[in-house]
Amino acid sequence: MPYAISPHPKRSSPYPMTTPLVEDPRIGRFPFVVEPFSEDCAGRLSWRFLGNHLLRCASLHAGAHGFGFDDMIGKRLVWVLSRLVVEMPNMPTTGQHYDIHTWVARIYRQFTDRHFAITAPDGTPYGHAFSTWALINLDSREPVDLTDSRMAGLSDVCTERPLPIAPPGRLRLTQPEALGETVASYTDLDINGHVNSIRYIEMMLDRLKDHDFAAQPVRRIEVAYSAEAYRGDRLTFYRQTATDGRQLMEIRRDDTLPVVKAAIAF
Amino acid sequence: MPYAISPHPKRSSPYPMTTPLVEDPRIGRFPFVVEPFSEDCAGRLSWRFLGNHLLRCASLHAGAHGFGFDDMIGKRLVWVLSRLVVEMPNMPTTGQHYDIHTWVARIYRQFTDRHFAITAPDGTPYGHAFSTWALINLDSREPVDLTDSRMAGLSDVCTERPLPIAPPGRLRLTQPEALGETVASYTDLDINGHVNSIRYIEMMLDRLKDHDFAAQPVRRIEVAYSAEAYRGDRLTFYRQTATDGRQLMEIRRDDTLPVVKAAIAF
């Protein structure tokens, strides 16, 4: 369990409604368009494309402010995604333009929250996303204290804006139903040799074999990442339908170590 | 077998070396950069991204000249990919810029060849690709005669340039070794509800469990598409190592109908 990190701090809940985004140099804004071959079978932007674009914008924004991958790796430090919540009441469709806005919203000792707004070019929201990251020392496997003065670049761009989606909740499967297994393979991997964070989301969606994604699109996905998986790892899938209809899911490595827990709402 | 089409016509082989690309309004040129989260585990542009970008550029180029998806679907016609060869002696890596050049290279009765060059911005080639398409009537499932005068838009942009890669060869597994199976699932699908053409390539690469992709990157992939697969279809995989070391692969639907045959060279 290479990136074991302590449980996530508590947050106040729920966030109030956001105000329209204003121009702020602390906020990164990245334009996209839904291109052919980036949609799902219903013509909506795929979760894979959206998810990886969110990670890419996080990376670009961090790099632009001196705390990106290239800045950190020289110090043997790497950003690790701990939590991801993406809520998309509307998903853009083929040919539609959208902007991803992202900013650092909060800094704890071992974690930092990064928020996202996904909007049309005129600012109308498609949805929002919330993420939590830790900065891990590759040698000690310990998280860095993000309030340390050496991380001033991070705090310089921090802006506590409200996000109009519920924060991540508790993810626990009390009566898990087994949904089969797969083996982590070459094309599942990121540049670092770990299974890509968004690929886990795809794997979980693919296990919902009876769900009609065209009629009932995914509205919200909430993921807690607790360990990495590597090529050749056997991944087993579990599911439980929550009382509110959400699909709670878990992926385990070697059928024991929890790697990912998630809740999917339609 | 919805898109059964007759065998592919013979071609002369091999093509002579190409000359440097000149500006030609018949050639589409599309700039890209290898962005974070579009690489494989060795930091090279992933086959998924490259493959789907090739299809996207084909689509954009066709659309710009009046024979794209939107132009055709009103006549109940759809382009179907029959053959794809991608040869990449060099694959661009993180942060590198590359251009995809594409043009219509030949028109047969039932097929048209579309070529691609993948180059650095200064024209230095990363690699080349070759594709063959048929235009299918959705009602009759019959291919359209592409030499018909109503397809003049296609012949107007046709330019027979040589391509410096070997044309597609014969793909036959005489002693296939079974490599397991999977079920076509939600995130495998394109907007049309078929398994994405490039996703098959990923599935095949993922079956090469012992191959060291970092040390021996894929140099050339050759695919023949003969049928579509849909969500829920059981896909079985077969492999045979050719005498020249290439991995010959086949994907069958319900373990009988050939869907895809391929050859992968390192």
Coordinates of C-alpha atoms in Angstrom, one line a residue:
Chain A
M1 CA 0.0 0.0 0.0
P2 CA 2.4 2.6 -1.3
Y3 CA 0.5 5.8 -0.7
A4 CA -1.3 5.1 2.6
I5 CA -2.6 8.4 4.0
S6 CA -4.5 9.2 7.0
P7 CA -8.3 9.6 6.9
H8 CA -9.7 12.7 5.4
P9 CA -10.5 15.7 7.6
K10 CA -14.2 16.6 8.3
R11 CA -15.8 19.3 6.3
S12 CA -18.8 21.5 6.9
S13 CA -21.8 20.5 4.7
P14 CA -23.4 21.4 2.4
Y15 CA -21.6 24.2 0.6
P16 CA -23.8 27.2 -0.2
M17 CA -24.6 28.1 -3.8
T18 CA -21.8 29.6 -5.8
T19 CA -21.8 33.0 -7.3
P20 CA -21.0 33.5 -11.0
L21 CA -17.3 33.2 -11.6
V22 CA -15.4 36.4 -11.9
E23 CA -12.0 36.9 -13.6
D24 CA -9.4 36.0 -10.9
P25 CA -5.7 35.3 -11.7
R26 CA -5.8 32.5 -9.1
I27 CA -8.4 30.7 -11.2
G28 CA -7.2 28.7 -14.3
R29 CA -9.6 28.6 -17.2
F30 CA -9.2 26.0 -20.0
P31 CA -11.4 25.9 -23.1
F32 CA -12.5 22.6 -24.7
V33 CA -14.9 21.3 -27.3
V34 CA -16.6 17.9 -27.4
E35 CA -14.9 16.4 -30.4
P36 CA -15.9 13.3 -32.4
F37 CA -14.8 10.1 -30.7
S38 CA -14.8 11.7 -27.2
E39 CA -18.5 11.0 -26.6
D40 CA -20.4 8.1 -25.0
C41 CA -23.0 6.1 -26.9
A42 CA -25.6 8.8 -26.2
G43 CA -23.5 11.6 -27.7
R44 CA -22.5 13.0 -24.3
L45 CA -18.9 13.8 -23.4
S46 CA -17.5 10.6 -22.0
W47 CA -16.5 10.3 -18.3
R48 CA -13.1 9.3 -19.4
F49 CA -12.5 12.4 -21.4
L50 CA -14.1 14.7 -18.8
G51 CA -12.2 13.1 -15.9
N52 CA -8.8 13.1 -17.6
H53 CA -9.4 16.7 -18.7
L54 CA -10.1 17.7 -15.1
L55 CA -6.8 16.0 -14.0
R56 CA -5.0 17.7 -16.9
C57 CA -6.3 21.1 -16.0
A58 CA -5.3 20.5 -12.3
S59 CA -1.8 19.6 -13.6
L60 CA -1.6 22.6 -15.9
H61 CA -2.8 25.1 -13.3
A62 CA -0.4 23.7 -10.7
G63 CA 2.5 23.9 -13.2
A64 CA 1.6 27.5 -14.0
H65 CA 2.0 28.4 -10.4
G66 CA 5.1 26.6 -9.5
F67 CA 3.8 23.5 -7.8
G68 CA 3.2 21.1 -10.7
F69 CA 4.6 17.7 -11.5
D70 CA 7.8 19.0 -12.9
D71 CA 8.4 21.3 -9.9
M72 CA 7.7 18.6 -7.4
I73 CA 9.4 15.5 -8.9
G74 CA 12.9 17.1 -8.5
K75 CA 12.2 17.1 -4.8
R76 CA 11.0 13.5 -4.9
L77 CA 7.5 14.7 -4.3
V78 CA 4.3 13.7 -6.2
W79 CA 0.7 14.8 -6.0
V80 CA -1.7 11.9 -5.2
L81 CA -5.4 12.1 -5.7
S82 CA -7.4 11.1 -2.6
R83 CA -11.0 12.2 -3.4
L84 CA -12.8 13.1 -6.5
V85 CA -16.5 14.2 -6.8
V86 CA -17.9 15.2 -10.2
E87 CA -21.5 16.3 -10.5
M88 CA -22.8 17.0 -14.0
P89 CA -26.5 17.8 -14.1
N90 CA -25.9 18.5 -17.8
M91 CA -23.2 16.9 -19.9
P92 CA -22.0 18.8 -23.0
T93 CA -22.7 16.9 -26.3
T94 CA -20.9 16.7 -29.7
G95 CA -19.6 20.0 -30.9
Q96 CA -20.5 21.9 -27.8
H97 CA -17.8 24.2 -26.3
Y98 CA -17.1 24.1 -22.5
D99 CA -14.6 25.7 -20.2
I100 CA -13.0 24.0 -17.2
H101 CA -12.3 26.5 -14.4
T102 CA -10.1 25.3 -11.5
W103 CA -8.7 26.7 -8.3
V104 CA -7.1 25.7 -5.0
A105 CA -9.9 26.0 -2.5
R106 CA -8.4 25.0 0.8
I107 CA -5.2 23.8 2.4
Y108 CA -5.1 21.4 5.3
R109 CA -1.9 20.1 6.8
Q110 CA -1.8 16.9 4.7
F111 CA -4.4 17.7 2.1
T112 CA -5.5 20.4 -0.3
D113 CA -8.9 20.8 -2.0
R114 CA -9.0 21.7 -5.6
H115 CA -12.4 22.8 -7.1
F116 CA -13.6 22.8 -10.7
A117 CA -16.5 24.5 -12.5
I118 CA -17.4 23.1 -15.9
T119 CA -19.3 25.8 -17.8
A120 CA -20.5 26.8 -21.3
P121 CA -18.4 29.7 -22.7
D122 CA -21.0 32.2 -21.4
G123 CA -20.6 30.8 -17.8
T124 CA -23.7 28.7 -17.6
P125 CA -22.7 25.7 -15.5
Y126 CA -22.7 22.2 -16.9
G127 CA -21.5 20.9 -13.5
H128 CA -18.8 21.1 -10.8
A129 CA -16.1 19.0 -9.4
F130 CA -14.3 18.6 -6.1
S131 CA -10.9 17.0 -5.5
T132 CA -8.6 16.4 -2.6
W133 CA -4.9 15.8 -3.0
A134 CA -1.9 14.9 -0.9
L135 CA 1.7 15.6 -1.7
I136 CA 3.7 12.4 -1.0
N137 CA 7.4 12.0 -0.6
L138 CA 8.4 9.1 -2.9
D139 CA 11.1 7.9 -0.5
S140 CA 9.4 8.0 2.9
R141 CA 5.9 7.6 1.4
E142 CA 4.9 10.3 4.0
P143 CA 2.7 13.2 3.1
V144 CA 4.3 16.7 3.1
D145 CA 2.9 19.4 5.4
L146 CA 1.2 21.7 2.9
T147 CA 1.0 24.6 5.3
D148 CA 4.9 24.7 5.4
S149 CA 6.3 28.0 4.2
R150 CA 8.1 26.2 1.3
M151 CA 4.6 25.6 -0.2
A152 CA 3.8 29.3 -0.4
G153 CA 3.1 29.0 -4.1
L154 CA 0.1 26.8 -3.2
S155 CA -1.3 29.2 -0.6
D156 CA -0.7 32.2 -2.8
V157 CA -3.4 31.0 -5.3
C158 CA -5.8 29.6 -2.7
T159 CA -9.2 31.1 -3.0
E160 CA -12.1 29.8 -0.8
R161 CA -15.0 29.9 -3.1
P162 CA -18.2 28.0 -2.4
L163 CA -19.1 25.0 -4.6
P164 CA -22.8 24.2 -5.2
I165 CA -22.4 20.5 -4.8
A166 CA -22.5 18.3 -1.8
P167 CA -19.1 17.4 -0.4
P168 CA -17.9 13.8 -0.4
G169 CA -19.8 11.6 2.0
R170 CA -19.0 8.3 3.7
L171 CA -18.6 5.3 1.3
R172 CA -19.2 2.0 3.0
L173 CA -20.6 -1.2 1.6
T174 CA -22.2 -3.2 4.4
Q175 CA -23.6 -6.0 2.1
P176 CA -21.4 -6.1 -1.0
E177 CA -22.4 -8.1 -4.0
A178 CA -19.5 -9.5 -6.0
L179 CA -19.5 -8.2 -9.6
G180 CA -16.6 -10.2 -11.1
E181 CA -13.0 -9.3 -11.7
T182 CA -10.4 -8.1 -14.2
V183 CA -6.7 -7.8 -14.4
A184 CA -5.1 -4.4 -14.6
S185 CA -3.4 -4.2 -18.0
Y186 CA -1.2 -2.1 -20.2
T187 CA -3.7 0.4 -21.5
D188 CA -5.2 1.0 -18.0
L189 CA -1.9 2.6 -16.9
D190 CA -0.8 6.2 -16.5
I191 CA 2.7 7.4 -17.2
N192 CA 3.6 6.5 -13.6
G193 CA 2.7 2.8 -14.1
H194 CA -0.4 3.0 -11.9
V195 CA -3.9 2.3 -13.1
N196 CA -5.3 5.7 -14.2
S197 CA -7.6 7.3 -11.7
I198 CA -10.4 7.8 -14.3
R199 CA -10.0 4.3 -15.7
Y200 CA -11.3 3.0 -12.4
I201 CA -14.5 5.0 -13.0
E202 CA -14.8 3.4 -16.4
M203 CA -14.3 0.0 -15.0
M204 CA -17.0 0.6 -12.4
L205 CA -19.5 1.9 -15.0
D206 CA -18.8 -1.1 -17.2
R207 CA -19.8 -3.4 -14.3
L208 CA -23.3 -1.9 -14.3
K209 CA -24.3 -4.2 -17.1
D210 CA -28.1 -3.6 -16.9
H211 CA -28.1 0.2 -16.6
D212 CA -29.5 2.2 -19.5
F213 CA -26.9 5.0 -19.6
A214 CA -28.6 6.7 -22.5
A215 CA -32.0 7.0 -20.7
Q216 CA -30.5 7.6 -17.2
P217 CA -27.1 9.3 -17.6
V218 CA -24.7 9.4 -14.6
R219 CA -25.3 12.6 -12.7
R220 CA -22.7 12.4 -9.9
I221 CA -19.7 10.2 -9.3
E222 CA -17.9 10.3 -6.0
V223 CA -14.6 8.4 -5.6
A224 CA -12.2 7.7 -2.7
Y225 CA -8.8 6.5 -3.7
S226 CA -6.9 4.6 -1.0
A227 CA -4.3 2.5 -2.8
E228 CA -2.6 2.1 -6.2
A229 CA -3.0 -0.8 -8.5
Y230 CA -0.3 -2.0 -11.0
R231 CA -0.2 -4.0 -14.2
G232 CA -1.1 -7.6 -13.5
D233 CA -3.0 -6.9 -10.3
R234 CA -6.2 -8.8 -10.0
L235 CA -9.0 -6.3 -9.4
T236 CA -12.4 -7.5 -7.9
F237 CA -15.5 -5.5 -8.0
Y238 CA -18.3 -5.1 -5.4
R239 CA -21.6 -3.3 -5.5
Q240 CA -24.4 -2.4 -3.2
T241 CA -27.5 -0.3 -4.0
A242 CA -27.9 2.4 -1.4
T243 CA -31.4 3.2 0.1
D244 CA -31.3 6.4 -2.0
G245 CA -30.7 4.4 -5.2
R246 CA -27.0 5.3 -5.6
Q247 CA -24.7 2.5 -6.7
L248 CA -22.0 2.1 -4.1
M249 CA -19.0 0.3 -5.5
E250 CA -15.6 -1.0 -4.3
I251 CA -12.6 -2.3 -6.2
R252 CA -10.2 -4.5 -4.3
R253 CA -6.7 -5.7 -5.1
D254 CA -6.2 -9.4 -4.7
D255 CA -9.7 -9.4 -3.4
T256 CA -8.5 -7.9 0.0
L257 CA -6.9 -4.5 -0.2
P258 CA -9.5 -1.7 -1.0
V259 CA -8.2 0.4 -3.8
V260 CA -11.2 2.5 -4.7
K261 CA -14.6 3.1 -3.2
A262 CA -17.3 5.0 -5.1
A263 CA -20.9 6.2 -5.2
I264 CA -22.6 6.6 -8.6
A265 CA -25.9 8.5 -8.8
F266 CA -28.2 8.9 -11.9
Chain B
M1 CA -23.1 -9.1 -39.5
P2 CA -24.4 -5.7 -40.3
Y3 CA -21.6 -4.3 -42.4
A4 CA -20.5 -7.3 -44.4
I5 CA -18.4 -6.0 -47.3
S6 CA -16.6 -7.7 -50.1
P7 CA -12.9 -8.5 -49.8
H8 CA -10.4 -5.7 -50.3
P9 CA -8.9 -5.1 -53.7
K10 CA -5.3 -6.0 -54.3
R11 CA -2.6 -3.3 -54.1
S12 CA 0.8 -2.9 -55.4
S13 CA 3.5 -3.3 -52.7
P14 CA 5.5 -1.7 -51.2
Y15 CA 4.8 2.0 -51.7
P16 CA 7.9 4.0 -52.6
M17 CA 9.3 6.6 -50.1
T18 CA 7.3 9.7 -49.7
T19 CA 8.6 13.2 -50.6
P20 CA 8.3 15.9 -48.0
L21 CA 4.7 17.2 -47.7
V22 CA 4.0 20.4 -49.6
E23 CA 1.1 22.8 -48.9
D24 CA -1.9 21.4 -50.8
P25 CA -5.5 22.5 -50.1
R26 CA -6.6 18.8 -50.6
I27 CA -4.5 17.8 -47.5
G28 CA -5.9 18.5 -44.0
R29 CA -3.4 19.4 -41.3
F30 CA -4.3 19.3 -37.7
P31 CA -2.0 20.3 -34.8
F32 CA -1.8 18.4 -31.5
V33 CA 0.4 18.3 -28.4
V34 CA 1.0 15.2 -26.2
E35 CA -0.8 16.3 -23.1
P36 CA -0.6 14.9 -19.6
F37 CA -2.9 11.9 -19.2
S38 CA -2.7 11.0 -22.9
E39 CA 0.5 8.9 -22.6
D40 CA 1.2 5.3 -21.9
C41 CA 3.2 4.0 -19.0
A42 CA 6.5 4.9 -20.8
G43 CA 5.5 8.5 -21.5
R44 CA 4.7 7.9 -25.2
L45 CA 1.5 9.1 -26.8
S46 CA -1.0 6.3 -26.2
W47 CA -2.4 4.3 -29.0
R48 CA -5.9 5.2 -27.9
F49 CA -5.2 8.9 -28.2
L50 CA -3.3 8.6 -31.5
G51 CA -5.9 6.2 -33.0
N52 CA -8.9 8.3 -32.1
H53 CA -7.1 11.5 -33.2
L54 CA -6.6 9.9 -36.6
L55 CA -10.3 9.0 -36.9
R56 CA -11.2 12.5 -35.7
C57 CA -9.0 14.1 -38.4
A58 CA -10.5 11.9 -41.0
S59 CA -13.9 13.0 -39.9
L60 CA -13.0 16.7 -39.8
H61 CA -11.3 16.6 -43.2
A62 CA -14.3 14.8 -44.7
G63 CA -16.6 17.3 -43.2
A64 CA -14.6 20.2 -44.5
H65 CA -15.1 18.9 -48.0
G66 CA -18.7 18.0 -47.9
F67 CA -18.6 14.2 -47.4
G68 CA -18.4 14.0 -43.6
F69 CA -20.8 12.3 -41.1
D70 CA -23.3 15.1 -41.1
D71 CA -23.4 15.3 -44.9
M72 CA -23.9 11.6 -45.3
I73 CA -26.3 10.7 -42.4
G74 CA -29.1 12.7 -44.0
K75 CA -28.9 10.3 -47.0
R76 CA -28.8 7.3 -44.6
L77 CA -25.2 6.7 -45.4
V78 CA -22.3 6.1 -43.0
W79 CA -18.6 5.7 -43.4
V80 CA -17.3 2.3 -42.1
L81 CA -13.6 1.7 -41.4
S82 CA -12.4 -1.5 -43.1
R83 CA -8.7 -1.4 -42.7
L84 CA -6.3 0.6 -40.5
V85 CA -2.5 0.4 -40.5
V86 CA -0.5 2.7 -38.2
E87 CA 3.3 2.6 -38.3
M88 CA 5.1 4.8 -35.8
P89 CA 8.9 4.3 -35.7
N90 CA 8.9 7.2 -33.3
M91 CA 6.0 8.0 -31.0
P92 CA 5.9 11.6 -29.6
T93 CA 6.3 12.0 -25.9
T94 CA 4.8 14.3 -23.2
G95 CA 4.8 17.9 -24.3
Q96 CA 5.9 17.3 -27.8
H97 CA 3.9 18.9 -30.6
Y98 CA 2.8 16.9 -33.6
D99 CA 0.7 17.4 -36.7
I100 CA -1.6 14.9 -38.4
H101 CA -1.8 15.4 -42.1
T102 CA -4.6 13.5 -43.9
W103 CA -5.8 13.1 -47.5
V104 CA -7.9 10.9 -49.7
A105 CA -5.4 8.8 -51.7
R106 CA -7.4 6.5 -53.8
I107 CA -11.0 5.7 -54.8
Y108 CA -12.2 2.3 -55.8
R109 CA -15.8 1.4 -56.4
Q110 CA -16.7 0.2 -52.9
F111 CA -13.7 1.6 -51.0
T112 CA -11.6 4.7 -50.6
D113 CA -8.1 4.8 -49.1
R114 CA -7.2 7.7 -46.7
H115 CA -3.6 8.3 -45.8
F116 CA -2.1 10.0 -42.8
A117 CA 1.4 11.4 -42.0
I118 CA 2.1 12.1 -38.4
T119 CA 5.0 14.7 -38.2
A120 CA 6.7 17.1 -35.9
P121 CA 5.8 20.8 -36.7
D122 CA 8.9 21.0 -38.9
G123 CA 7.7 18.1 -41.0
T124 CA 10.0 15.4 -39.6
P125 CA 7.9 12.2 -39.6
Y126 CA 6.9 10.4 -36.5
G127 CA 5.1 7.9 -38.6
H128 CA 2.4 7.2 -41.1
A129 CA -1.0 5.6 -41.3
F130 CA -3.2 4.0 -44.0
S131 CA -7.0 3.4 -43.8
T132 CA -9.7 2.0 -46.0
W133 CA -13.3 3.0 -45.8
A134 CA -16.6 2.0 -47.3
L135 CA -19.7 4.1 -47.4
I136 CA -22.6 2.0 -46.3
N137 CA -26.4 2.5 -46.8
L138 CA -27.9 2.0 -43.4
D139 CA -31.1 0.6 -44.9
S140 CA -29.8 -1.8 -47.5
R141 CA -26.5 -2.4 -45.7
E142 CA -24.9 -2.2 -49.2
P143 CA -21.8 -0.2 -50.0
V144 CA -22.3 2.9 -52.2
D145 CA -20.4 3.2 -55.5
L146 CA -17.8 5.8 -54.6
T147 CA -17.0 6.5 -58.3
D148 CA -20.5 7.7 -58.8
S149 CA -20.8 11.4 -59.9
R150 CA -22.7 12.2 -56.7
M151 CA -19.5 11.6 -54.8
A152 CA -17.6 14.2 -56.7
G153 CA -16.6 16.0 -53.5
L154 CA -14.5 12.9 -52.6
S155 CA -12.7 12.7 -56.0
D156 CA -12.1 16.5 -56.0
V157 CA -9.7 16.2 -53.0
C158 CA -8.2 12.8 -54.0
T159 CA -4.4 13.1 -54.3
E160 CA -2.3 9.9 -55.0
R161 CA 0.8 10.5 -52.9
P162 CA 3.0 7.6 -52.0
L163 CA 3.1 6.4 -48.4
P164 CA 6.4 5.1 -47.1
I165 CA 4.9 2.1 -45.2
A166 CA 4.0 -1.4 -46.4
P167 CA 0.4 -1.8 -47.3
P168 CA -1.9 -4.1 -45.3
G169 CA -1.1 -7.7 -45.7
R170 CA -3.0 -10.9 -45.3
L171 CA -4.1 -11.6 -41.7
R172 CA -4.7 -15.3 -41.0
L173 CA -4.2 -17.3 -37.8
T174 CA -3.6 -20.9 -38.7
Q175 CA -2.9 -22.1 -35.1
P176 CA -4.7 -19.7 -32.9
E177 CA -4.1 -19.8 -29.1
A178 CA -7.0 -18.7 -27.0
L179 CA -6.3 -15.7 -24.8
G180 CA -9.5 -15.4 -22.8
E181 CA -12.5 -13.2 -23.2
T182 CA -14.3 -10.1 -22.2
V183 CA -17.8 -8.6 -22.5
A184 CA -18.2 -5.4 -24.6
S185 CA -19.3 -2.7 -22.1
Y186 CA -20.6 0.8 -21.9
T187 CA -17.3 2.7 -22.0
D188 CA -16.1 0.6 -25.0
L189 CA -18.8 2.2 -27.2
D190 CA -18.8 5.0 -29.7
I191 CA -21.6 7.4 -30.2
N192 CA -23.2 4.9 -32.7
G193 CA -23.4 2.1 -30.1
H194 CA -20.6 0.0 -31.6
V195 CA -17.4 -0.9 -29.9
N196 CA -14.9 1.9 -30.8
S197 CA -12.5 0.9 -33.5
I198 CA -9.5 1.9 -31.5
R199 CA -10.8 0.2 -28.3
Y200 CA -10.3 -3.1 -30.1
I201 CA -6.6 -2.2 -30.4
E202 CA -6.4 -1.5 -26.7
M203 CA -8.1 -4.8 -25.9
M204 CA -5.6 -6.7 -28.0
L205 CA -2.6 -4.9 -26.5
D206 CA -4.0 -5.7 -23.0
R207 CA -4.0 -9.4 -23.9
L208 CA -0.2 -9.3 -24.4
K209 CA 0.3 -9.7 -20.7
D210 CA 4.0 -10.6 -20.8
H211 CA 5.1 -8.0 -23.3
D212 CA 7.4 -5.2 -22.0
F213 CA 5.8 -2.2 -23.8
A214 CA 8.3 0.3 -22.3
A215 CA 11.4 -1.6 -23.6
Q216 CA 9.8 -2.7 -26.8
P217 CA 7.2 -0.2 -28.0
V218 CA 4.6 -1.1 -30.6
R219 CA 6.0 0.0 -34.0
R220 CA 3.2 -1.0 -36.3
I221 CA -0.4 -2.1 -35.9
E222 CA -2.5 -3.4 -38.8
V223 CA -6.2 -4.1 -38.3
A224 CA -8.9 -5.5 -40.5
Y225 CA -12.4 -4.8 -39.3
S226 CA -15.1 -7.2 -40.6
A227 CA -18.1 -6.9 -38.2
E228 CA -19.4 -4.7 -35.4
A229 CA -19.7 -5.6 -31.8
Y230 CA -22.3 -4.2 -29.4
R231 CA -22.7 -3.8 -25.7
G232 CA -23.1 -7.2 -24.0
D233 CA -21.4 -9.1 -26.8
R234 CA -19.0 -11.8 -25.6
L235 CA -15.6 -11.2 -27.2
T236 CA -13.0 -13.9 -27.4
F237 CA -9.3 -13.3 -28.2
Y238 CA -6.9 -15.5 -30.1
R239 CA -3.2 -15.0 -30.8
Q240 CA -0.5 -16.5 -32.9
T241 CA 3.2 -15.5 -33.1
A242 CA 4.1 -15.2 -36.8
T243 CA 7.5 -16.4 -38.1
D244 CA 8.7 -12.8 -38.3
G245 CA 7.8 -12.2 -34.6
R246 CA 4.6 -10.3 -35.2
Q247 CA 1.7 -11.0 -32.9
L248 CA -1.3 -12.0 -35.1
M249 CA -4.5 -11.5 -33.2
E250 CA -8.2 -12.1 -33.7
I251 CA -11.3 -11.1 -31.8
R252 CA -14.5 -13.1 -32.3
R253 CA -18.0 -12.4 -31.3
D254 CA -19.8 -15.3 -29.5
D255 CA -16.5 -17.1 -30.2
T256 CA -17.5 -17.6 -33.9
L257 CA -18.0 -14.4 -35.9
P258 CA -14.6 -12.7 -36.7
V259 CA -14.9 -9.1 -35.7
V260 CA -11.3 -7.9 -35.9
K261 CA -8.0 -9.4 -37.1
A262 CA -4.7 -7.7 -36.5
A263 CA -1.0 -7.9 -36.6
I264 CA 1.2 -6.1 -34.0
A265 CA 4.9 -5.5 -34.6
F266 CA 7.5 -4.2 -32.1

